[in-house]
mmCIF file of C-alpha atoms in Angstrom:
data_model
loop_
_atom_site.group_PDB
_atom_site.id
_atom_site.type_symbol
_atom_site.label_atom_id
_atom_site.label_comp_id
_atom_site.label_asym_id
_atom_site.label_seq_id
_atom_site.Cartn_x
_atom_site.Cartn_y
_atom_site.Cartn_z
ATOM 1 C CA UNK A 1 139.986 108.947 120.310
ATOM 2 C CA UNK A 2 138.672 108.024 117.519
ATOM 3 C CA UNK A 3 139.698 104.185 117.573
ATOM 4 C CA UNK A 4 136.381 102.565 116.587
ATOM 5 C CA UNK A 5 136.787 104.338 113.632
ATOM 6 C CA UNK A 6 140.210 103.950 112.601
ATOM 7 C CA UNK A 7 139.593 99.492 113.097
ATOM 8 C CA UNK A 8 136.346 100.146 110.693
ATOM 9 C CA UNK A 9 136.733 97.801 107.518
ATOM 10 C CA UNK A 10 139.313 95.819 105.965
ATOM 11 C CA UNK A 11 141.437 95.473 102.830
ATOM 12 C CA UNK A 12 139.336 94.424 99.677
ATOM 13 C CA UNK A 13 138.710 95.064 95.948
ATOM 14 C CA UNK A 14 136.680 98.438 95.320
ATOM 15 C CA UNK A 15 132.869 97.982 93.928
ATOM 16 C CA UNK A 16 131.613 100.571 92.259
ATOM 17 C CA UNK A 17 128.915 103.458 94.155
ATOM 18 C CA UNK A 18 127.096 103.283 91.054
ATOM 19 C CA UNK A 19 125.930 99.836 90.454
ATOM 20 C CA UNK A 20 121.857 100.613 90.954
ATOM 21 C CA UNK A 21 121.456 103.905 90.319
ATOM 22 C CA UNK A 22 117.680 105.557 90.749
ATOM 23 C CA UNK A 23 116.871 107.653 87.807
ATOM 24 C CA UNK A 24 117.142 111.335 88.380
ATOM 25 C CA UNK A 25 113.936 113.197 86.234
ATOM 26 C CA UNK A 26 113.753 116.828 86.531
ATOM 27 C CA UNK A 27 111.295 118.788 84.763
ATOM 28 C CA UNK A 28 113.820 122.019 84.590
ATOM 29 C CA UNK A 29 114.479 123.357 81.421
ATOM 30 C CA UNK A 30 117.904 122.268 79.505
ATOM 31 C CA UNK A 31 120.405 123.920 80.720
ATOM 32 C CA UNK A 32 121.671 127.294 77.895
ATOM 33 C CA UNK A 33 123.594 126.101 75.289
ATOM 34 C CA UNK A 34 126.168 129.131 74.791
ATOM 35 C CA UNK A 35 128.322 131.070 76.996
ATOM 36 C CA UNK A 36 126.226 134.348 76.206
ATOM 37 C CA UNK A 37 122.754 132.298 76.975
ATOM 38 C CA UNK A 38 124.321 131.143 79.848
ATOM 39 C CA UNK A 39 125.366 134.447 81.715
ATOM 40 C CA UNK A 40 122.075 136.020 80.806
ATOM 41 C CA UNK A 41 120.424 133.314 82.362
ATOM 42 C CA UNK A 42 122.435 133.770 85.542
ATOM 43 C CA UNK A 43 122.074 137.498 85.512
ATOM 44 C CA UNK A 44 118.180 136.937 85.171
ATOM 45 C CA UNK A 45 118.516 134.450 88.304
ATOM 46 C CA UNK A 46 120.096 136.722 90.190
ATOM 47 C CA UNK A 47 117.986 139.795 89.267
ATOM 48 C CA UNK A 48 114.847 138.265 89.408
ATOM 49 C CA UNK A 49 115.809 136.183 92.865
ATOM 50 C CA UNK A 50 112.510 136.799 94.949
ATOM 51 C CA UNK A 51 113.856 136.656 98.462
ATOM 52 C CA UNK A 52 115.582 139.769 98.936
ATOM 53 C CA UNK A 53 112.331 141.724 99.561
ATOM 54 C CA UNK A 54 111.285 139.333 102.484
ATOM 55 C CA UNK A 55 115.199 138.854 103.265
ATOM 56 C CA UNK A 56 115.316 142.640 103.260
ATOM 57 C CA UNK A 57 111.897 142.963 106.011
ATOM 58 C CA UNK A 58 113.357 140.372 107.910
ATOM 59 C CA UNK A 59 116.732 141.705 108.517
ATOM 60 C CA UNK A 60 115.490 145.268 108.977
ATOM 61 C CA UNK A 61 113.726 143.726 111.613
ATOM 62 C CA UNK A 62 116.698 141.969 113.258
ATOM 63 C CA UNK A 63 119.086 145.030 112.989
ATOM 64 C CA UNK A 64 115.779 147.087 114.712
ATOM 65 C CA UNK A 65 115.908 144.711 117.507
ATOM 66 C CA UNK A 66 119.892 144.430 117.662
ATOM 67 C CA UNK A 67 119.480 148.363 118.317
ATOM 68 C CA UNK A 68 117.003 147.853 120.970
ATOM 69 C CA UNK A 69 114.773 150.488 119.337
ATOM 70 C CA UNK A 70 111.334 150.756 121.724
ATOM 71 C CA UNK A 71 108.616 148.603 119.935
ATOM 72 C CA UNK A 72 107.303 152.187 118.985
ATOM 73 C CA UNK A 73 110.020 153.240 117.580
ATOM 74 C CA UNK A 74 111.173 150.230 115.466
ATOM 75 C CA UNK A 75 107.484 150.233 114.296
ATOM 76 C CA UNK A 76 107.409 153.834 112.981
ATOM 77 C CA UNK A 77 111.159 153.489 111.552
ATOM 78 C CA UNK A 78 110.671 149.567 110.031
ATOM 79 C CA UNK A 79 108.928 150.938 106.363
ATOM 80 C CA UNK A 80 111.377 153.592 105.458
ATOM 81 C CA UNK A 81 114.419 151.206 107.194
ATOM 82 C CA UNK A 82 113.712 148.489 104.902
ATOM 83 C CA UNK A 83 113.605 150.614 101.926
ATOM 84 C CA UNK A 84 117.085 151.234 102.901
ATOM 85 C CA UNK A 85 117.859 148.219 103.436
ATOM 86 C CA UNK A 86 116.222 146.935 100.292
ATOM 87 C CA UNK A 87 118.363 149.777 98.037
ATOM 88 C CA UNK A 88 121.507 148.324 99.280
ATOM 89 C CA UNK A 89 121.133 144.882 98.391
ATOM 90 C CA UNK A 90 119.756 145.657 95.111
ATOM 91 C CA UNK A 91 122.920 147.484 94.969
ATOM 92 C CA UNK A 92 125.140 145.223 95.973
ATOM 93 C CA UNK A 93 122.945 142.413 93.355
ATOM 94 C CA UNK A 94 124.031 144.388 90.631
ATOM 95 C CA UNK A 95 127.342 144.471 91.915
ATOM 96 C CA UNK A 96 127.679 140.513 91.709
ATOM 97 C CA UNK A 97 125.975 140.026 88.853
ATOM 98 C CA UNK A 98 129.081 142.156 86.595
ATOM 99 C CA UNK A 99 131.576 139.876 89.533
ATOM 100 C CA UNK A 100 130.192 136.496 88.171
ATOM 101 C CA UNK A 101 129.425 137.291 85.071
ATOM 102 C CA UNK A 102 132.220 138.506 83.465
ATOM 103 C CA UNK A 103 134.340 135.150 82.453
ATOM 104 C CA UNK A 104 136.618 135.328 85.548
ATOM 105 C CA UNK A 105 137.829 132.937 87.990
ATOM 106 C CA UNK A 106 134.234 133.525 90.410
ATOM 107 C CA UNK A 107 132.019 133.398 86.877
ATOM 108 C CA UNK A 108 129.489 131.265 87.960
ATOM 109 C CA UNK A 109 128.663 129.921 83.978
ATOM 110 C CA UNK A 110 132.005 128.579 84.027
ATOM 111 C CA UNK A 111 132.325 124.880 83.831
ATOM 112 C CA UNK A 112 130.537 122.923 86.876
ATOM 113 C CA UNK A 113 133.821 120.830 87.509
ATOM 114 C CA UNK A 114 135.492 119.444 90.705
ATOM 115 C CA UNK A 115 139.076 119.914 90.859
ATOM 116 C CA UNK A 116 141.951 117.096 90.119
ATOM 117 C CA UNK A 117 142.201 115.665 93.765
ATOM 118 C CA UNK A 118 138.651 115.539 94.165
ATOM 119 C CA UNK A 119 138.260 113.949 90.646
ATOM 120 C CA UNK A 120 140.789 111.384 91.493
ATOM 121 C CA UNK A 121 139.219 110.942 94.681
ATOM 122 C CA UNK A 122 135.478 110.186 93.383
ATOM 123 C CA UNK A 123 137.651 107.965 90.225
ATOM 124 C CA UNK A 124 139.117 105.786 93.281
ATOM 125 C CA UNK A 125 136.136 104.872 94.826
ATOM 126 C CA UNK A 126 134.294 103.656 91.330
ATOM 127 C CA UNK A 127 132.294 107.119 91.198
ATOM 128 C CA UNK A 128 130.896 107.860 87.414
ATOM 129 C CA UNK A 129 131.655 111.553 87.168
ATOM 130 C CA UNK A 130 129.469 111.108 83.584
ATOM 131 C CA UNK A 131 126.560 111.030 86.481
ATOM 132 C CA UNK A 132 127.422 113.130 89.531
ATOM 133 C CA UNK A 133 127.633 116.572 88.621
ATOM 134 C CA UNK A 134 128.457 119.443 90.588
ATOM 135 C CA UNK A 135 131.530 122.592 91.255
ATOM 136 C CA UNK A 136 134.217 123.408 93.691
ATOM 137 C CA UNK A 137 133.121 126.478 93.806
ATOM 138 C CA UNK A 138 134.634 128.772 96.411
ATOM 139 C CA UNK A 139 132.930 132.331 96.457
ATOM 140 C CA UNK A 140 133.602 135.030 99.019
ATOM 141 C CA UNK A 141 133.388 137.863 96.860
ATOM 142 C CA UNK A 142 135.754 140.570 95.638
ATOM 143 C CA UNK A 143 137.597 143.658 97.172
ATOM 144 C CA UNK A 144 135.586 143.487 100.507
ATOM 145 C CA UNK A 145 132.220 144.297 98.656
ATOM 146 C CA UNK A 146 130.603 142.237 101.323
ATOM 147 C CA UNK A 147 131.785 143.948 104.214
ATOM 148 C CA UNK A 148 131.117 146.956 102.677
ATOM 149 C CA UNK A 149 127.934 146.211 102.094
ATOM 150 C CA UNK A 150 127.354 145.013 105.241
ATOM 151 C CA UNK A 151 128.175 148.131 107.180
ATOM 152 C CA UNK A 152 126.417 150.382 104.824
ATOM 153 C CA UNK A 153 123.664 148.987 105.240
ATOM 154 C CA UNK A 154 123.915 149.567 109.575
ATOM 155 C CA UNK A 155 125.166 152.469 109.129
ATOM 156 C CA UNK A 156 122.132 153.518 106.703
ATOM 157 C CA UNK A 157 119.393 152.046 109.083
ATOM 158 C CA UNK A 158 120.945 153.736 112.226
ATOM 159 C CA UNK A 159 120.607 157.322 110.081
ATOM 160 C CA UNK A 160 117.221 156.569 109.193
ATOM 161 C CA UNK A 161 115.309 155.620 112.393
ATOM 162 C CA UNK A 162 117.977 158.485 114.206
ATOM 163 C CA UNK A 163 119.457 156.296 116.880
ATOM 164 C CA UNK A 164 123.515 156.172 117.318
ATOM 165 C CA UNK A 165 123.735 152.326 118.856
ATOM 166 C CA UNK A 166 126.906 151.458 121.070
ATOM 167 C CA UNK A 167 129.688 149.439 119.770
ATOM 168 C CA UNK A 168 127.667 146.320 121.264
ATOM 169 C CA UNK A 169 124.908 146.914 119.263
ATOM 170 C CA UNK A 170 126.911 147.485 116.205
ATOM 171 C CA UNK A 171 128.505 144.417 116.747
ATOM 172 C CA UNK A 172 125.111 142.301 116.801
ATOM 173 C CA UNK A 173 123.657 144.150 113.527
ATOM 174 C CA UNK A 174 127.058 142.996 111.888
ATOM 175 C CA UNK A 175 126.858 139.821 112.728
ATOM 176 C CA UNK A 176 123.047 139.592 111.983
ATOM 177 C CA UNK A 177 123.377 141.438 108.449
ATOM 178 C CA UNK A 178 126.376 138.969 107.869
ATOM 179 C CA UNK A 179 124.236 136.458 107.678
ATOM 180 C CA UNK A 180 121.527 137.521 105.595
ATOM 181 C CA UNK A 181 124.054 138.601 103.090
ATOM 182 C CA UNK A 182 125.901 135.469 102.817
ATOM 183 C CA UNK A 183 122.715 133.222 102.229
ATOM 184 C CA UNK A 184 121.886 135.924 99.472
ATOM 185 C CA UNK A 185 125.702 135.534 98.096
ATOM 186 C CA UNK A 186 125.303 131.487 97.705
ATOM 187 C CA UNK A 187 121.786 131.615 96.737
ATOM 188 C CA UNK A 188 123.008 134.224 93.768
ATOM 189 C CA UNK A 189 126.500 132.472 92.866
ATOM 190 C CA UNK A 190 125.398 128.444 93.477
ATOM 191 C CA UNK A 191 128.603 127.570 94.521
ATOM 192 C CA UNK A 192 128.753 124.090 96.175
ATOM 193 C CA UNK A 193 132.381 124.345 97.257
ATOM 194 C CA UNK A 194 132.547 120.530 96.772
ATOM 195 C CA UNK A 195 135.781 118.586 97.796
ATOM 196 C CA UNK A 196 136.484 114.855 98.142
ATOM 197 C CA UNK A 197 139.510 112.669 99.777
ATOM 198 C CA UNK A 198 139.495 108.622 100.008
ATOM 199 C CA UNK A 199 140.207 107.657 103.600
ATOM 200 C CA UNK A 200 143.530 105.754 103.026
ATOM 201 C CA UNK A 201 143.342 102.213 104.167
ATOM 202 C CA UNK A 202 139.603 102.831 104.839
ATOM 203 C CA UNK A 203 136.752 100.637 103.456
ATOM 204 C CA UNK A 204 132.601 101.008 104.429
ATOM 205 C CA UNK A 205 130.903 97.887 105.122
ATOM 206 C CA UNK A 206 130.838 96.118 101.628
ATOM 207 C CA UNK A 207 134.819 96.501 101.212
ATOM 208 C CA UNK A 208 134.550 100.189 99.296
ATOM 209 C CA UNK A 209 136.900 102.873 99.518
ATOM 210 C CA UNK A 210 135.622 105.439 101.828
ATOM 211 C CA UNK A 211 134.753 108.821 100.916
ATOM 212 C CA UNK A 212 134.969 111.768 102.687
ATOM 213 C CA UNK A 213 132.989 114.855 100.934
ATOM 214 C CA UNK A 214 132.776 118.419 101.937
ATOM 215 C CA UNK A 215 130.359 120.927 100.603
ATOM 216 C CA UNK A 216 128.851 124.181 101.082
ATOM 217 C CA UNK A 217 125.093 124.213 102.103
ATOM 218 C CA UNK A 218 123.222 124.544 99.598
ATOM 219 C CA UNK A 219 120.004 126.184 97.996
ATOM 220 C CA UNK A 220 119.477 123.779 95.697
ATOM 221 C CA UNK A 221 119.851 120.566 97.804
ATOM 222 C CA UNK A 222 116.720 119.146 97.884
ATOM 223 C CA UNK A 223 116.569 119.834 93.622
ATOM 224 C CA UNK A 224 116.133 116.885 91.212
ATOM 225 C CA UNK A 225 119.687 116.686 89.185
ATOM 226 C CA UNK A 226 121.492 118.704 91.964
ATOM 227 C CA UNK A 227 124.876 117.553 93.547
ATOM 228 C CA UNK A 228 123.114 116.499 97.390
ATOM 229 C CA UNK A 229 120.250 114.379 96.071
ATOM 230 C CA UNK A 230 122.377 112.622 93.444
ATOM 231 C CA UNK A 231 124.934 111.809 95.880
ATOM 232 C CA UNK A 232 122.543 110.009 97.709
ATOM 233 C CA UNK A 233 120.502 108.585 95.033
ATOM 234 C CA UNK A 234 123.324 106.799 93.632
ATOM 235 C CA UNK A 235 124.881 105.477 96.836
ATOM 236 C CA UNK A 236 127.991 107.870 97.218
ATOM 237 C CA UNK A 237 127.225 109.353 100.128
ATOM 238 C CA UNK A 238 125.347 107.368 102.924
ATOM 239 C CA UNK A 239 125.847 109.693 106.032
ATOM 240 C CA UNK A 240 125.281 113.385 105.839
ATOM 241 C CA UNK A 241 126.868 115.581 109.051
ATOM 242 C CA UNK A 242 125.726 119.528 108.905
ATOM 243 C CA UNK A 243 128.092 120.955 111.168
ATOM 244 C CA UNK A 244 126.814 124.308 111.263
ATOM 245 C CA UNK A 245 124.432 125.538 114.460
ATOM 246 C CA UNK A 246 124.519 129.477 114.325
ATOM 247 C CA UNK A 247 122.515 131.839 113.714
ATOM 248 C CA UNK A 248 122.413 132.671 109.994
ATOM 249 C CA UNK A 249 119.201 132.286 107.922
ATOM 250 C CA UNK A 250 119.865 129.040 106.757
ATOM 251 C CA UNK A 251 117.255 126.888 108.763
ATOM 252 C CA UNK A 252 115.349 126.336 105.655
ATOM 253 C CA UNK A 253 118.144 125.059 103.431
ATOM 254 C CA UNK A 254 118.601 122.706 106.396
ATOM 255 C CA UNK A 255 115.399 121.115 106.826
ATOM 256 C CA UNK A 256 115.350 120.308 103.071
ATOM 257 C CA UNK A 257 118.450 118.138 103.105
ATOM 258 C CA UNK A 258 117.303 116.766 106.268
ATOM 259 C CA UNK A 259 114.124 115.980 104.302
ATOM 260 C CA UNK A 260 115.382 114.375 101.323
ATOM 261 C CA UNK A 261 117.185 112.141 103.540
ATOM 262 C CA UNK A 262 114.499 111.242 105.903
ATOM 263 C CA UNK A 263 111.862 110.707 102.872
ATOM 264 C CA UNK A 264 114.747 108.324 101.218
ATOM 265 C CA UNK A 265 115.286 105.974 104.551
ATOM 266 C CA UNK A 266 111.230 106.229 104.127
ATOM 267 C CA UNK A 267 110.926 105.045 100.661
ATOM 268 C CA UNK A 268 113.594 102.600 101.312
ATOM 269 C CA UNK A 269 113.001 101.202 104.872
ATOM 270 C CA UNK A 270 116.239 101.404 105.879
ATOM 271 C CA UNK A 271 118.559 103.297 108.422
ATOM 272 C CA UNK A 272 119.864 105.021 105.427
ATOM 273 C CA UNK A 273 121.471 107.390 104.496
ATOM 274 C CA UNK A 274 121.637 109.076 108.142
ATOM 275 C CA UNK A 275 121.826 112.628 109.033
ATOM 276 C CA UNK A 276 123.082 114.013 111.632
ATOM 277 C CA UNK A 277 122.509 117.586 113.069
ATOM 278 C CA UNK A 278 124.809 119.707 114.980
ATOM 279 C CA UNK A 279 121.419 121.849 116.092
ATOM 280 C CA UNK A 280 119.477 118.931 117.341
ATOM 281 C CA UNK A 281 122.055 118.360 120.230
ATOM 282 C CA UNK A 282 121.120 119.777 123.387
ATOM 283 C CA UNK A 283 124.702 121.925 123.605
ATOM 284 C CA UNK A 284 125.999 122.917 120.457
ATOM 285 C CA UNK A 285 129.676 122.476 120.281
ATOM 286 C CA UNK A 286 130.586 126.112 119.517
ATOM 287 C CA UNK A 287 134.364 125.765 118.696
ATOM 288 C CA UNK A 288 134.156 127.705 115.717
ATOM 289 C CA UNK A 289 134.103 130.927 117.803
ATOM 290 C CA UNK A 290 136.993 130.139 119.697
ATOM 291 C CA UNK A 291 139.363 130.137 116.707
ATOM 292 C CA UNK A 292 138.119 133.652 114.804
ATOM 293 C CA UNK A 293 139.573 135.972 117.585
ATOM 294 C CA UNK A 294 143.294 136.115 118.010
ATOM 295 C CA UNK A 295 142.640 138.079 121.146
ATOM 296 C CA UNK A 296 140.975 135.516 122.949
ATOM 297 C CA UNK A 297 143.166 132.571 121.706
ATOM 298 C CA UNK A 298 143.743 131.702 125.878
ATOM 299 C CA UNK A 299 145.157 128.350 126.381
ATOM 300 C CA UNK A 300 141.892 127.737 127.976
ATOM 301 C CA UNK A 301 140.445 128.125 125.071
ATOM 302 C CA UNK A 302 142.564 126.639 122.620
ATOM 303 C CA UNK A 303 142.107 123.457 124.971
ATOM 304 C CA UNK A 304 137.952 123.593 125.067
ATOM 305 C CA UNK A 305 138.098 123.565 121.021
ATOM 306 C CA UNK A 306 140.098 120.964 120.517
ATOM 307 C CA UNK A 307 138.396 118.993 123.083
ATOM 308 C CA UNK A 308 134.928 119.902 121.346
ATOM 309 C CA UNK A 309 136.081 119.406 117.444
ATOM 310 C CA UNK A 310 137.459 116.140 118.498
ATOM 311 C CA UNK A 311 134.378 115.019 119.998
ATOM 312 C CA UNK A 312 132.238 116.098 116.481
ATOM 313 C CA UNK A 313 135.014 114.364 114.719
ATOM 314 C CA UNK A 314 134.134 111.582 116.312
ATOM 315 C CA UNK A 315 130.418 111.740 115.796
ATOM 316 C CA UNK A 316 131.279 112.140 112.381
ATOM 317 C CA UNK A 317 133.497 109.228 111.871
ATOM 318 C CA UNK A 318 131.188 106.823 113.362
ATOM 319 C CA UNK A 319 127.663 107.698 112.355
ATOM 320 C CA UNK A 320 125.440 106.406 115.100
ATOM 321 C CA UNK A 321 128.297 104.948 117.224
ATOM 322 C CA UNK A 322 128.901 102.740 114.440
ATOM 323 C CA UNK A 323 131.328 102.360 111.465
ATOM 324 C CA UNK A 324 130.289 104.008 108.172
ATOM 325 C CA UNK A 325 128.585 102.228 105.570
ATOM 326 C CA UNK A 326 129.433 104.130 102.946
ATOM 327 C CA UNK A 327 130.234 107.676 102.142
ATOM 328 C CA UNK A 328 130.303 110.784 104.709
ATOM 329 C CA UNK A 329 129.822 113.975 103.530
ATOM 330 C CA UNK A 330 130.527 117.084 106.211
ATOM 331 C CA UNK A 331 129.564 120.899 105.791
ATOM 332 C CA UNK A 332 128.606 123.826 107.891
ATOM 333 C CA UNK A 333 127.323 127.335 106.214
ATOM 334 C CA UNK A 334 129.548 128.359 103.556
ATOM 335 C CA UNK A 335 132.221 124.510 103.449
ATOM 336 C CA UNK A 336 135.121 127.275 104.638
ATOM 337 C CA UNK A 337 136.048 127.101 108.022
ATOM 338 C CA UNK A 338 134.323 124.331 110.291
ATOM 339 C CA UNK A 339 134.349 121.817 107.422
ATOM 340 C CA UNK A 340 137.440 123.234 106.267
ATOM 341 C CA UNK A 341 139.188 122.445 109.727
ATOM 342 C CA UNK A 342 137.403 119.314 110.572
ATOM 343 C CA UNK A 343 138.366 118.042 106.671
ATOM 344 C CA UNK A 344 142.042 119.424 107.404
ATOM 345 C CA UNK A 345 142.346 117.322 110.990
ATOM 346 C CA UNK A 346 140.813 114.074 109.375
ATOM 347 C CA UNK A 347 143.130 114.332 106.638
ATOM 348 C CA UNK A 348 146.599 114.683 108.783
ATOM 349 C CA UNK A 349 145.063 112.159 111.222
ATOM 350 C CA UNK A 350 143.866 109.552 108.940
ATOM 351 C CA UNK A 351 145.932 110.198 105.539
ATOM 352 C CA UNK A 352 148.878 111.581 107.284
ATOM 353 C CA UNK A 353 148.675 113.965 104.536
ATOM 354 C CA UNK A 354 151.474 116.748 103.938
ATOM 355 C CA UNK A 355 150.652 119.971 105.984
ATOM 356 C CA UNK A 356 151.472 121.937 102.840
ATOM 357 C CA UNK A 357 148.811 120.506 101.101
ATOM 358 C CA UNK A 358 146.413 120.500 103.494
ATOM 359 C CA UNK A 359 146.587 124.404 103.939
ATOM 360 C CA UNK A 360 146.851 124.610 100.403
ATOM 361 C CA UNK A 361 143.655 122.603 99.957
ATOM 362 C CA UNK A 362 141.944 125.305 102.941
ATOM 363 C CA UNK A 363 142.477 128.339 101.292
ATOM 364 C CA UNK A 364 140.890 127.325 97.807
ATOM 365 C CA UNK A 365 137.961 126.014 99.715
ATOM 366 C CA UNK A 366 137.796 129.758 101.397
ATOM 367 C CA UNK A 367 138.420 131.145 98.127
ATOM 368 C CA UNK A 368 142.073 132.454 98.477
ATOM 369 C CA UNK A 369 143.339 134.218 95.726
ATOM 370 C CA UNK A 370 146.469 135.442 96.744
ATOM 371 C CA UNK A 371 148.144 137.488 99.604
ATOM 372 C CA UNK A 372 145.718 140.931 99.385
ATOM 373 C CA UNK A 373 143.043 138.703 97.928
ATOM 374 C CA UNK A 374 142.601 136.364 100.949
ATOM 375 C CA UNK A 375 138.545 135.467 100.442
ATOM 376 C CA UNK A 376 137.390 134.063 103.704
ATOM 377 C CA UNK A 377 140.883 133.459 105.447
ATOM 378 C CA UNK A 378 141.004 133.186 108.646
ATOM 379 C CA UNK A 379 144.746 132.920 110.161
ATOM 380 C CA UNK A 380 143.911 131.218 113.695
ATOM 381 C CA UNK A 381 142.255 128.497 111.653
#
């Protein structure tokens, strides 16, 4: 039940999102001119990223404790675990930096560009795509590398401090080294995964087409230039909802969209633009896990996730119990498969939108290739 939503906002002439812009300044350096300047630029991003030795400490640490190691024993094993730890991501860096590099479909110096829906989208609602720049990027890497990585690297630490964990504790270092290996992936590629539908028949409070946008979180968010703060800065997105409440590394990407949005409403003296945040609520609505297990796909189940992505769709669709003023932009970790479901539902619902195109739309934002090369695909979703 989304009806508050659905009465928000009547018929009228679009205005433009543009019409007093702040001035973006950024003291980073032009961006390369050529395609060669521009991959070796990336390739010395990448190489030269200086998280993955803390990253690399602090997940040795978390696949110690997913072992349940005595604090003796994950103390004597954490310096030589690490190092193995440390060898596989570098690894697996140079393995990404030939992936995006190379002038292929995941080469991240190719064009920052959305797609033609979300083009047309931004076009309808008066957006100056001169002046909001950013990708559709989809990245979930090639032939399983991540996976692969992923289990080398639990397999490696196991060897090294001696201990043979149960399948339980195999299953918690998977899901822990997941984590710290996606946040590496978008930190190194800089997708954004952006996407953008106008809400048909939908208008904010000052008779403009709404917008709903779907991203990735991001590392750069809280950059001068970047996608996040110039969506806000010129007035195309007023309400920000991060979906995403698990437990990959990503709390301090969070806080720094958070922040920009909080210092804005500051500077401003306004209510806007609003943020809301999936972890601040007391019980996280943890749907997500209901729908990655065919296994456990229960009727009790399938019920309890509807029930809760209905109730965030609602949160979403009326920012503070109240109609949106402007813009809504949605994303969890990587803009796959909360946003990608949530965006999917609110489309049908709202658009009526052809299924066909809606699934279409999901597996480029999970960064489907084709059947073999299925990127993040998940069937239940």
């Amino acid at each position: 039940d989304v009806g508050s939503f659905m009465g928000c906002g009547a018929s009228a002439p679009a205005k433009p999102l543009v019409e007093a812009p702040r001035p973006v300044t950024s003291d980073a350096a032009p961006p390369p001119s050529s395609s060669v300047e521009q991959h070796a630029a990336i390739t010395a991003r990448i190489m030269n990223n200086d998280s993955v030795v803390p990253m690399s400490a602090a997940l040795t640490r978390k696949i110690l404790k997913a072992y349940a190691l005595s604090t003796e024993a994950a103390y004597a094993a954490e310096a030589h675990c690490t190092q193995v730890v440390e060898a596989q991501i570098r690894g697996w860096q140079s393995f990404f930096v030939h992936a995006v590099g190379k002038g292929g479909p995941d080469d991240a110096a190719s064009p920052q560009e959305f797609d033609g829906p979300t083009q047309q989208a931004f076009r309808t609602a008066g957006v100056d795509l001169d002046r909001l720049k950013g990708n559709g990027r989809a990245y979930w890497g090639e032939g399983g590398e991540i996976i692969k990585t992923r289990d080398r690297i639990i397999h490696g630490v196991a060897k090294a401090c001696g201990h043979t964990p149960t399948e339980e504790q195999l299953g918690a270092a998977k899901y822990a080294t997941l984590g710290y290996l996606v946040r590496l992936m978008f930190d190194f590629h800089r997708g954004q995964n952006v996407g953008a539908v106008v809400l048909k028949g939908k208008f904010d409070t000052e008779g403009r087409p709404l917008l709903l946008v779907r991203t990735q979180c991001m590392a750069d968010a809280a950059e001068h230039g970047s996608f996040y703060r110039t969506a806000l800065e010129l007035g195309v997105v007023k309400h920000v909802c991060n979906l995403y409440a698990g437990h990959f590394p990503l709390e301090d990407w969070l806080e720094a969209e958070a922040k920009v949005c909080a210092d804005m409403r500051d500077a401003s003296s306004s209510a806007l633009p609003s943020y809301f945040d999936e972890r601040a609520r007391k019980m996280t609505r943890k749907w997500r896990r209901m729908v990655d297990d065919a296994d456990e796909w229960t009727e009790a189940n399938k019920r309890n996730a509807m029930m809760l992505c209905a109730s965030q769709i609602k949160d979403l669709l009326n920012p503070n119990g109240e109609p949106p003023k402007g813009g809504i932009l949605i994303h969890c970790a990587g803009g796959m498969h909360r946003t990608g479901m949530i965006y999917g539902i609110i489309r049908r619902y709202v658009n009526d939108d052809p299924i066909d195109e809606i699934v279409a739309d999901y597996k480029r934002h999970v960064d489907w290739k084709a059947e073999g090369a299925v990127g993040g695909y998940e069937e239940l979703n």
